[in-house]
XYZ file of C-alpha atoms in Angstrom:
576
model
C 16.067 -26.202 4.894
C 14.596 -25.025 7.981
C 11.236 -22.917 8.008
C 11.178 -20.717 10.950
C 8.295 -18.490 9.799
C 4.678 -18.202 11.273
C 1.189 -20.251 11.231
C -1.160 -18.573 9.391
C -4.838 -19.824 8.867
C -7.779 -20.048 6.764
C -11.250 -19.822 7.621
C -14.138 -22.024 6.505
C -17.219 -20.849 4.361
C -19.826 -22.601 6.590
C -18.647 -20.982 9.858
C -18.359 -17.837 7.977
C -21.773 -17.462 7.564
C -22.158 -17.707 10.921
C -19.368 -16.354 12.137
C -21.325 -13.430 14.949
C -22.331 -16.709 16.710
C -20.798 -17.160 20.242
C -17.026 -18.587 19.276
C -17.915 -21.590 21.626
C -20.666 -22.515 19.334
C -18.182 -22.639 16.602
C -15.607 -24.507 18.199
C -18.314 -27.064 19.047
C -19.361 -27.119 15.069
C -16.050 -27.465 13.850
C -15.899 -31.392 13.984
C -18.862 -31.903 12.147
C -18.605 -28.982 9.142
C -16.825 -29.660 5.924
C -14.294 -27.361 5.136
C -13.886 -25.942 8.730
C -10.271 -24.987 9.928
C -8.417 -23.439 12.960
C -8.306 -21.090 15.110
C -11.739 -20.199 15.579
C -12.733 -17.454 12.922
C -13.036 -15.082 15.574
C -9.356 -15.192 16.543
C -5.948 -15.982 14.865
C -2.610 -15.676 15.952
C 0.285 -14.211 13.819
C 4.063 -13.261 14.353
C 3.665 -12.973 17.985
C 0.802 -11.231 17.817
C -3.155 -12.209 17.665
C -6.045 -10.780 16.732
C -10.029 -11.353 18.259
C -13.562 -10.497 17.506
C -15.118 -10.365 20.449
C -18.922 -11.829 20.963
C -20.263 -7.900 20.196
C -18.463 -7.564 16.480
C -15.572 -5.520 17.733
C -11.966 -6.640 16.811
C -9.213 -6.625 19.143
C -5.149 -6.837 18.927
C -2.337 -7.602 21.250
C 1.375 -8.298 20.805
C 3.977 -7.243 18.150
C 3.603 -4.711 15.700
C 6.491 -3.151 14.024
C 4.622 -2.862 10.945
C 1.138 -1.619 11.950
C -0.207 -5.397 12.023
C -2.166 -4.568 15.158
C -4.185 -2.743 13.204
C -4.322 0.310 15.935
C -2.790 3.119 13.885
C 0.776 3.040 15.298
C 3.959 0.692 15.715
C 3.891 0.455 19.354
C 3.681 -3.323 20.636
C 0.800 -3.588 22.885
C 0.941 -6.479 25.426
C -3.416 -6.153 26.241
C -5.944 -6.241 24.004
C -6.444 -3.220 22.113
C -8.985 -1.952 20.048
C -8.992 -1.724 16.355
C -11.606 1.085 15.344
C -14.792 1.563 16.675
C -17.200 -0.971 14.517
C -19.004 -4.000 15.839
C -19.316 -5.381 11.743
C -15.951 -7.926 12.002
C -16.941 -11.092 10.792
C -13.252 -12.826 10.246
C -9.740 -12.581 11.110
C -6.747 -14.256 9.376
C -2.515 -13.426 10.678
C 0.684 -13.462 8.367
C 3.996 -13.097 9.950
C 3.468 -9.079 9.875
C -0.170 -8.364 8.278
C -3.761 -9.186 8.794
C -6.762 -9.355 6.765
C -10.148 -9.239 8.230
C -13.981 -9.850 7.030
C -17.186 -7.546 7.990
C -20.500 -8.261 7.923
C -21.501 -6.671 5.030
C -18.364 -9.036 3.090
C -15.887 -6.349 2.776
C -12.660 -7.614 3.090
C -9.896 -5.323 4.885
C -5.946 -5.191 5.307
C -3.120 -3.946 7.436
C 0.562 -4.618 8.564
C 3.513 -4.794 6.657
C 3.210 -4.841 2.595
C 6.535 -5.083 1.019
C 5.521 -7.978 -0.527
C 1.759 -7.029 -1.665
C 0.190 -9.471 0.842
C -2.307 -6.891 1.593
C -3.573 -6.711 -1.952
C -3.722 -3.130 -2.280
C -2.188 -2.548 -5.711
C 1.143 -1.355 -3.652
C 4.054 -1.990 -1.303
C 3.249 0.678 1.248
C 2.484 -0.525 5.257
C -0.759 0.043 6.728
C -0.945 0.217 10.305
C -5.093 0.794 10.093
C -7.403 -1.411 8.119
C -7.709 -0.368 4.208
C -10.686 -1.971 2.061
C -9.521 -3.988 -0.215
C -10.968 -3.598 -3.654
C -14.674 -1.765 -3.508
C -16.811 -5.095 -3.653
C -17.882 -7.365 -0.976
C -18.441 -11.162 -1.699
C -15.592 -12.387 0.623
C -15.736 -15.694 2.779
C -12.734 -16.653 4.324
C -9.515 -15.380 4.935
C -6.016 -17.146 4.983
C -2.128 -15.865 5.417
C 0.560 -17.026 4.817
C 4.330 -15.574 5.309
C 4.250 -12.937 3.123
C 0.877 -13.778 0.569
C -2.163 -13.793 1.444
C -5.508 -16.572 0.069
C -9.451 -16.239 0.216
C -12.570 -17.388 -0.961
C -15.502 -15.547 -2.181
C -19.059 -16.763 -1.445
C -19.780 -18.387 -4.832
C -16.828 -20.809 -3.495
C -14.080 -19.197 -6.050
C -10.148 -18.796 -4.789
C -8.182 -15.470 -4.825
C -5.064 -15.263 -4.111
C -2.157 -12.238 -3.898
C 1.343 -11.327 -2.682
C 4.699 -13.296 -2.538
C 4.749 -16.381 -4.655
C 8.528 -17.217 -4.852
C 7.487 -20.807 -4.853
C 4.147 -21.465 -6.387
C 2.116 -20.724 -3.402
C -0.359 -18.762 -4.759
C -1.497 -21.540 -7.348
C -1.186 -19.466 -10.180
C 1.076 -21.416 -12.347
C 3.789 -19.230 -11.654
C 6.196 -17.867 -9.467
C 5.267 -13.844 -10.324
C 4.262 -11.774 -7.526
C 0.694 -10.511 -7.544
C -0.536 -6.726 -5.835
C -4.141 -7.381 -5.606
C -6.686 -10.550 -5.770
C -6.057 -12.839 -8.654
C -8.602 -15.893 -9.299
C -7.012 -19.201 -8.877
C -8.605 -21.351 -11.801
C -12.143 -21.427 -12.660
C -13.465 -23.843 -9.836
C -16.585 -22.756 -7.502
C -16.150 -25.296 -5.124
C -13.496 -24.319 -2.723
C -14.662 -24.131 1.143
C -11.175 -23.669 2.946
C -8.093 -22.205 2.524
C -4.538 -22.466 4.948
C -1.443 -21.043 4.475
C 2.055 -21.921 5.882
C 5.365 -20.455 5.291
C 4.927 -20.707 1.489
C 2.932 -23.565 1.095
C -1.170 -23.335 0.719
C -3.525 -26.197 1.185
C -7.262 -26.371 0.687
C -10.466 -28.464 0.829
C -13.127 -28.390 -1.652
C -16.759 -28.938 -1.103
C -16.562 -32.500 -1.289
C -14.100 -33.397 0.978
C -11.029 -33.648 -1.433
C -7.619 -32.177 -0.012
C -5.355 -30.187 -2.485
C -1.887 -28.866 -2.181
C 0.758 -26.365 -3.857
C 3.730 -24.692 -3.443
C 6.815 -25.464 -1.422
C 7.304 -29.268 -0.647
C 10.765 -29.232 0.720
C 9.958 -31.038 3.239
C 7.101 -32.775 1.981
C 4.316 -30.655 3.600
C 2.275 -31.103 0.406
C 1.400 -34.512 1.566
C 2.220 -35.651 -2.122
C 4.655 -38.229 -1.195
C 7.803 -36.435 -2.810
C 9.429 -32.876 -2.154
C 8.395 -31.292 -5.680
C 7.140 -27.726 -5.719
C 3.536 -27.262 -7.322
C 2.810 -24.125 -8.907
C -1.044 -25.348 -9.548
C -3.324 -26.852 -6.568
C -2.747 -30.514 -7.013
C -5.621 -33.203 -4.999
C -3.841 -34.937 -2.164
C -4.940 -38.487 -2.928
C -8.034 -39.167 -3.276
C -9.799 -39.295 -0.112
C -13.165 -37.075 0.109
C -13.900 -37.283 3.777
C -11.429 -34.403 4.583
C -13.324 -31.535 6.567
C -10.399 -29.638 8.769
C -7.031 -28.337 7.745
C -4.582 -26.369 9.178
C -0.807 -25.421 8.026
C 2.365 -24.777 10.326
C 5.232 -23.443 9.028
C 6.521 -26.386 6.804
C 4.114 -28.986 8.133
C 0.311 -29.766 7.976
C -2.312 -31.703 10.347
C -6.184 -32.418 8.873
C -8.882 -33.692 10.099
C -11.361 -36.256 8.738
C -15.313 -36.803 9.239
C -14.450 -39.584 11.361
C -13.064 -37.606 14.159
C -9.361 -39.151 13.284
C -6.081 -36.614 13.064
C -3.487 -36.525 10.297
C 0.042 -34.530 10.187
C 2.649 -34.709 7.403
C 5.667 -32.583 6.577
C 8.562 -31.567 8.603
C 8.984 -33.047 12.290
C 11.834 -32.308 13.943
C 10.261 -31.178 17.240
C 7.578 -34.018 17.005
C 4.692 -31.574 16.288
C 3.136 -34.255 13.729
C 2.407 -35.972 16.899
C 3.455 -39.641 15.825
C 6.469 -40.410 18.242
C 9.211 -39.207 16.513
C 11.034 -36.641 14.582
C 10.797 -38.493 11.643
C 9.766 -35.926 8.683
C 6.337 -37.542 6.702
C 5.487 -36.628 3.176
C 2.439 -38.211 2.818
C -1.262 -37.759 5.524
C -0.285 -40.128 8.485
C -2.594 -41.079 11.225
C -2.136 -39.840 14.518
C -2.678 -42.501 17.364
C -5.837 -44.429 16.800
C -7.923 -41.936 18.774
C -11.052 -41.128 16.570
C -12.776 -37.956 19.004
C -10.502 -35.058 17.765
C -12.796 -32.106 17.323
C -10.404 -29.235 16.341
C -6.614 -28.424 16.315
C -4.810 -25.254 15.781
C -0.867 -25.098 14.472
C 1.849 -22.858 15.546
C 5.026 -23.057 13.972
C 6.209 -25.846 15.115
C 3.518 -27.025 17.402
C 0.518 -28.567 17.844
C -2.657 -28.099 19.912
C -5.765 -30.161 19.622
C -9.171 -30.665 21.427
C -10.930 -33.353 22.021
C -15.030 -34.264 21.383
C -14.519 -34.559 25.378
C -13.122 -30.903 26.238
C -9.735 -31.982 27.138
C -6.725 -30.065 24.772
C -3.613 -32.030 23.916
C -0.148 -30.200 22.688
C 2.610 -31.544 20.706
C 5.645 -30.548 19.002
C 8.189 -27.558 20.030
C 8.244 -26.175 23.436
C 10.716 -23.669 23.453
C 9.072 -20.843 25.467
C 6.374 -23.227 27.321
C 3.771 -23.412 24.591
C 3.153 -26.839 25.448
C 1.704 -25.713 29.059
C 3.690 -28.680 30.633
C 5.163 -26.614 33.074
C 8.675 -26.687 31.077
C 10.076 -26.260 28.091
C 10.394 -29.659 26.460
C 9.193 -30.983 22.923
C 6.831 -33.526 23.009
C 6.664 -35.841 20.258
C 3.398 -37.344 21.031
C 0.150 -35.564 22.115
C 0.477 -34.576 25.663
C -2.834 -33.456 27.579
C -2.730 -30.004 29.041
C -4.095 -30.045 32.318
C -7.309 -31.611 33.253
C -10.054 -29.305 31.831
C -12.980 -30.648 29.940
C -14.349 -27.312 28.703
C -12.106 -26.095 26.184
C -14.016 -25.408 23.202
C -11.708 -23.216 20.910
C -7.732 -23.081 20.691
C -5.369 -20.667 18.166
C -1.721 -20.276 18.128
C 1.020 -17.293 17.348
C 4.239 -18.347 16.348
C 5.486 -20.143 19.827
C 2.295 -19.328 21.633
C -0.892 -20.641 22.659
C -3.984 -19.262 23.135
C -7.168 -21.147 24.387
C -10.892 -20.498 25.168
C -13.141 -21.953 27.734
C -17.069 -22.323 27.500
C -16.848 -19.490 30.185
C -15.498 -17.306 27.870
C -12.089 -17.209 29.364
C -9.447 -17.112 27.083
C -5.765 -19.006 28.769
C -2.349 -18.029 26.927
C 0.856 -19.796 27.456
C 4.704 -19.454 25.348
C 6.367 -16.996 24.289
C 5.977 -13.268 25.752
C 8.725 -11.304 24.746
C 6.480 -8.930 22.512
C 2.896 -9.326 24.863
C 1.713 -11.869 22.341
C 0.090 -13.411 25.415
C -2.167 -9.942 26.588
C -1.108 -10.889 30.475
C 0.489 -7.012 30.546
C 3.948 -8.299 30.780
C 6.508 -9.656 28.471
C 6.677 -12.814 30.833
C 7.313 -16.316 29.359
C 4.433 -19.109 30.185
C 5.158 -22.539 30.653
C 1.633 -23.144 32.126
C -1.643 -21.497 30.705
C -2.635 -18.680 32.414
C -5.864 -16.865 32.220
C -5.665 -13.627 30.139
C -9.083 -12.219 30.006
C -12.703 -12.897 29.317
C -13.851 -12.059 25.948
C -17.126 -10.963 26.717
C -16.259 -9.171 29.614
C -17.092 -5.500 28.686
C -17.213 -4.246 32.907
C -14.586 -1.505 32.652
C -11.919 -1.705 35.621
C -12.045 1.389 38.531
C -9.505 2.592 40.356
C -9.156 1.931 43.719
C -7.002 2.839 46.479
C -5.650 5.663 45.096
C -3.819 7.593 47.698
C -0.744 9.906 48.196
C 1.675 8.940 51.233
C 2.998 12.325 51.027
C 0.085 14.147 50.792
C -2.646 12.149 52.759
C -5.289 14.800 53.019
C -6.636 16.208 49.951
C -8.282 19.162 52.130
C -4.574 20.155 53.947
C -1.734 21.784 52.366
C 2.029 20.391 52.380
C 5.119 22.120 51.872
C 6.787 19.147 50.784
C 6.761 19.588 46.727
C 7.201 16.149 45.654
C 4.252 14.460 46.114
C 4.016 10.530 45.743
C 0.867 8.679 44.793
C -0.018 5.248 44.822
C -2.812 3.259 43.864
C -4.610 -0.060 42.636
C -7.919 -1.327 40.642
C -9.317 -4.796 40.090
C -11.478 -6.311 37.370
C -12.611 -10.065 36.433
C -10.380 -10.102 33.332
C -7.296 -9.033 35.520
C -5.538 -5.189 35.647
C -4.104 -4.777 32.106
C -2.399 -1.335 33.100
C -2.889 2.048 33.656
C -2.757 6.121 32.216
C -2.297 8.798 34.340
C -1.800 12.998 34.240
C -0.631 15.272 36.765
C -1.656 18.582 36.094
C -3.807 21.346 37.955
C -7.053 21.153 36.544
C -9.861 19.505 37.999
C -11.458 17.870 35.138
C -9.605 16.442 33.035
C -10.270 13.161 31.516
C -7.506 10.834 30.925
C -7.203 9.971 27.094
C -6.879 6.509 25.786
C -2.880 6.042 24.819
C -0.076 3.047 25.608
C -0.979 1.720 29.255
C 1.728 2.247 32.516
C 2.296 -1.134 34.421
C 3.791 0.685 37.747
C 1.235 1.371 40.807
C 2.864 4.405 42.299
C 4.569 7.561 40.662
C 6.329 10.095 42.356
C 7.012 13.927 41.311
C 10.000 16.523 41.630
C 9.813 20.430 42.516
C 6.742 20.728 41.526
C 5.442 24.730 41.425
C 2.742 25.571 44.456
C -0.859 25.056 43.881
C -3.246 22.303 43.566
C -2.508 19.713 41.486
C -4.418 16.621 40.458
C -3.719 13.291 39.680
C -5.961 11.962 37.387
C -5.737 8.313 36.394
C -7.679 5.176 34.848
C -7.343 1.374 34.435
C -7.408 -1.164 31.868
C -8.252 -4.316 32.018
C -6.344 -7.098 30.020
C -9.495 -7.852 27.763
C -9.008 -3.840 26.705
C -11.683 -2.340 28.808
C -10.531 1.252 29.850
C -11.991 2.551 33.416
C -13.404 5.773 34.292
C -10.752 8.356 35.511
C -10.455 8.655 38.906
C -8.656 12.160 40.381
C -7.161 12.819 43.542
C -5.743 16.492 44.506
C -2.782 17.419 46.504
C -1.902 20.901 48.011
C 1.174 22.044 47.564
C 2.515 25.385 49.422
C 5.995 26.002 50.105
C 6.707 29.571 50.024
C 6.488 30.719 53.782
C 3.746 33.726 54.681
C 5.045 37.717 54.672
C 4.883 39.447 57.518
C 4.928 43.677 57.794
C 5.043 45.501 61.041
C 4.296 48.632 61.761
C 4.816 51.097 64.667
C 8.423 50.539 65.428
C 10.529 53.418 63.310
C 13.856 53.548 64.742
C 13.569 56.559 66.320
C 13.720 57.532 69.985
C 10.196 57.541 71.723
C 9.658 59.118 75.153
C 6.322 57.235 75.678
C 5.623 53.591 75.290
C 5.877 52.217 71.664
C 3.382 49.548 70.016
C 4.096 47.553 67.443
C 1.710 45.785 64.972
C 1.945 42.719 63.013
C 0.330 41.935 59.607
C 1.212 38.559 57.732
C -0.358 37.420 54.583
C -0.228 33.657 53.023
C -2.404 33.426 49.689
C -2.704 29.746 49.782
C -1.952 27.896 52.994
C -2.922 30.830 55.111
C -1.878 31.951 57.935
C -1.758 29.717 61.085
C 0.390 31.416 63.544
C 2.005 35.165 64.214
C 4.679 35.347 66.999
C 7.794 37.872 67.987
C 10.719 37.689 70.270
C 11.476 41.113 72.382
C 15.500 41.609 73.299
C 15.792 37.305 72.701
C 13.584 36.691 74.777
C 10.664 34.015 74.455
C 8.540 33.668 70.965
C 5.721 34.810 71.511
C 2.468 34.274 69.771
C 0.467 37.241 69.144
C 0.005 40.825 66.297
C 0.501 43.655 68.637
C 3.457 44.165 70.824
C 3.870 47.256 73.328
C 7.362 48.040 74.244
C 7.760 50.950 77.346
C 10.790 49.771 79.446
C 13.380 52.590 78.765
C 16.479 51.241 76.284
C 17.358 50.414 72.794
C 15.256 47.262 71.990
C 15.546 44.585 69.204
C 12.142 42.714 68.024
C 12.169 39.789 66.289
C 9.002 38.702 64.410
C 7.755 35.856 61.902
C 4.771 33.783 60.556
C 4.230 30.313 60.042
C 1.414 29.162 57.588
C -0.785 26.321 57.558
C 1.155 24.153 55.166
C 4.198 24.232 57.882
C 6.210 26.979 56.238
C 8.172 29.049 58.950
C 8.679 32.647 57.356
C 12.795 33.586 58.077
C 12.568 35.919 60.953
C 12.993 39.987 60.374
C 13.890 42.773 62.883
C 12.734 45.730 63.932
C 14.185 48.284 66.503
C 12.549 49.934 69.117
C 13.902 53.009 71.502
C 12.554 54.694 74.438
C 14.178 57.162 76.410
C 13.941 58.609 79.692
C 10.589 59.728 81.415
C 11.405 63.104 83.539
C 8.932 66.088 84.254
C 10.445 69.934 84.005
C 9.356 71.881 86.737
């Protein structure tokens, strides 16, 4: 049997307690703290989606959410960084296939996503697409998810666990489902937890490795494919202080900088050379200056004590960052940067951090699980944001080709605007209204990706497009407005004077025309078909039956249809 689930990870008690430090700090720490594992605390990556606490507390989202796992109060997908909330207390973030848990300051522990299982350990089976407190006490650690359950430890070092437990991965002794935290055994010395598809591991203060639940494929490590129900040590080394679960397959780290995998291996993500499936901790290479790794589901990536990050394993979508989409059975470097200091992975994605605080993505895009605005596939990383950046993104060039003046009116009613911003993190997308008031603010909703927008028919007036940006790292811009005049009802014009009856003295005729938004630019008339002639008052006297023509054009280029009046004079004679 095949696993084609999602990573999910556990966080360490030590980093925990440190966890508002900058997350390059605790990528540097990792290699040296006992019971550290990856991501970084301060992101994870789930069922093509991730979720980040930025250097300021707040947590972030990006990617797929059919089940409210973003956290943002909807099921829209969001392919930037989003917001969750409005806190700066996150702590912790762990990623299931569909749910997330999350740790505050104060040791609350909170949940959202999909439930049908009871991996969010809220006594029920109903979705959450906002964070819920779970339980009323604080106390929590570290958070770890798995498929469809959910782990964590408490700060006096005891394990909880809750959700799906179809085989033995909660460590209960059982295969019952729980709906809220249940204590696994009476030990106080736990210090990680990692999930896989339905498989936990954990280290304990010491440095011992334990195991339990599904071993199909050997991903216990135990050296057989026997289900545990009960955490079981994985030999008896003690010098274990990293561990991280894919979806049927493990990697560890030990104090002496040296990598392990075991379990399944069919796309080489153990890293040994082959596809050959291990059920016991094997050594990868001889190379002894591995600092962290992170797992996807079926791939590896690792950094070294020197910077440089290394990828294994399945390569589907381009996760690998090799520029293609081959598996690599051995660990392959990833470009030539030395200052990676913190990697995480979504299902067939990658995500990576730089001392500079930029954060690279590469795989699979189809849901915006890499925040690049797009639903793109990566073979190569590409920079996604900064997480510290907080500059929020201005619009710039915004313009209408149809309407280039703001100050002159057009009779043309569908008005076209175009426009552009730019920010260090990169343009994540834009909102925009059209509307004729001048100050309204553009709320916060699902972000636009086009640069120019065009309108049809609309009514005369002026009318304002407001719009603002958004940077990939979820910054949102100012809103920026730019009015158009629209006027395409042609001026009236009234004369006055001519009266169709038969004058024996000259006749004059006056012109009134009235525009109430353009105005008025130009009055003219035609006598008999003659010339147009500009002008208000004509004065007819040439004996005969005249026509006058007469019309008004107004300043938005409206030419009024042109009306007739008639004008007669007869003939001048004295009686004597």
């Amino acid at each position: 049997m095949t696993f084609r689930r999602h990573l999910r990870v556990s966080l360490p008690i030590l980093l925990c307690l440190a966890s508002l430090l900058f997350l390059g700090a605790i990528g540097a720490a990792r290699a040296e703290a006992v019971g550290t594992v990856h991501p970084s605390p301060r992101i994870a990556g789930g069922g093509e989606f991730a979720l980040l606490i930025k250097p300021d507390g707040s947590l972030w989202s990006w990617g797929y959410n059919l089940h409210g796992q973003l956290g943002v109060g909807d099921l829209t997908l969001r392919p930037v960084a989003w917001r969750v909330g409005t806190t700066n207390d996150w702590a912790t973030v762990a990623c299931g296939d569909y749910h997330s848990l999350a740790i505050k300051t104060d040791g609350t522990l909170w949940a959202w996503g999909l439930n049908a299982s009871d991996e969010l350990g809220l006594g029920d089976t109903t979705d959450r697409t906002s964070p819920v407190q779970v339980g009323t006490t604080g106390g929590w650690a570290t958070v770890a998810c798995g498929d469809a359950y959910s782990m964590a430890i408490k700060t006096d070092g005891s394990l909880w666990a809750w959700g799906a437990n179809a085989s033995g991965q909660l460590g209960l002794g059982d295969l019952v489902t729980r709906a809220s935290p249940t204590r696994v055994g009476t030990a106080n010395d736990w210090a990680a937890v990692s999930c896989g598809a339905q498989f936990t591991l954990a280290l304990k203060t010491n440095g011992s490795l334990w195991a339990w639940g599904n071993n199909s494929r050997g991903q216990l490590g135990l050296g057989d494919t026997v289900t545990r129900r009960s955490p079981v040590a994985v030999g008896s080394d003690t010098d274990w202080t990293t561990v991280g679960c894919g979806d049927a397959d493990a990697h560890a780290l030990k104090g002496n900088g040296s990598l392990w995998g075991w379990g399944y291996n069919d796309f080489g993500q153990l890293g040994l050379g082959d596809t050959v499936t291990r059920k016991v901790p094997t050594r990868v290479g001889q190379d002894a200056n591995w600092a962290s790794f992170a797992r996807g589901d079926d791939h590896l990536v690792a950094i070294k004590t020197d910077g440089s990050l290394w990828a294994c394993g399945d390569d589907t979508y381009g996760q690998l960052d090799q520029g293609d989409t081959t598996a690599r059975s051995l660990p392959t470097r990833m470009g030539s940067a030395t200052d990676w200091v913190s990697a995480a992975c979504a299902d067939d994605t990658t995500m990576a951090l730089k001392q500079d605080g930029s954060l690279w993505t590469s795989g699979h895009n189809s849901c915006g699980a890499l925040s690049l605005a797009d639903f793109v596939n990566r073979s190569t990383a590409t920079f996604a944001f900064f997480i510290g950046d907080t500059t929020a993104p201005a619009v710039a060039s915004l313009a209408s080709p149809t309407h280039p003046d703001p100050a002159t009116w057009y009779s043309n009613s569908n008005p076209t605007f175009t426009w552009s911003a730019a920010d260090p993190s990169g343009v994540g997308g834009y909102r925009y209204l059209f509307d004729q008031t001048a100050g309204t603010q553009v709320p916060i909703a699902y972000p636009h990706f086009e640069t120019t927008i065009s309108y049809t028919g609309k009514a005369d007036g002026i009318w304002y497009l407001h719009i603002r940006a958004l940077d990939r790292g979820g910054n949102w811009g100012p809103t920026s407005t730019l009015q158009v005049r629209i006027d395409t009802k042609a001026p009236v014009t009234t004369q006055s004077g001519a009266d169709n009856a038969w004058h024996t003295s000259p006749v004059t005729v006056k012109f009134k025309a009235s525009d109430s938004l353009s105005g008025v630019a130009l009055t003219e008339y035609q006598l008999d078909g003659g010339p147009w002639t500009p002008g208000t008052t004509l004065t007819v006297s040439a004996v005969g039956a005249h026509t006058v023509a007469y019309r008004s054009h107004d300043n938005a280029g409206n030419v009024e249809t042109a009306k007739t009046c008639q004008v007669n004079i007869g003939s001048y004679f004295t009686v004597t």
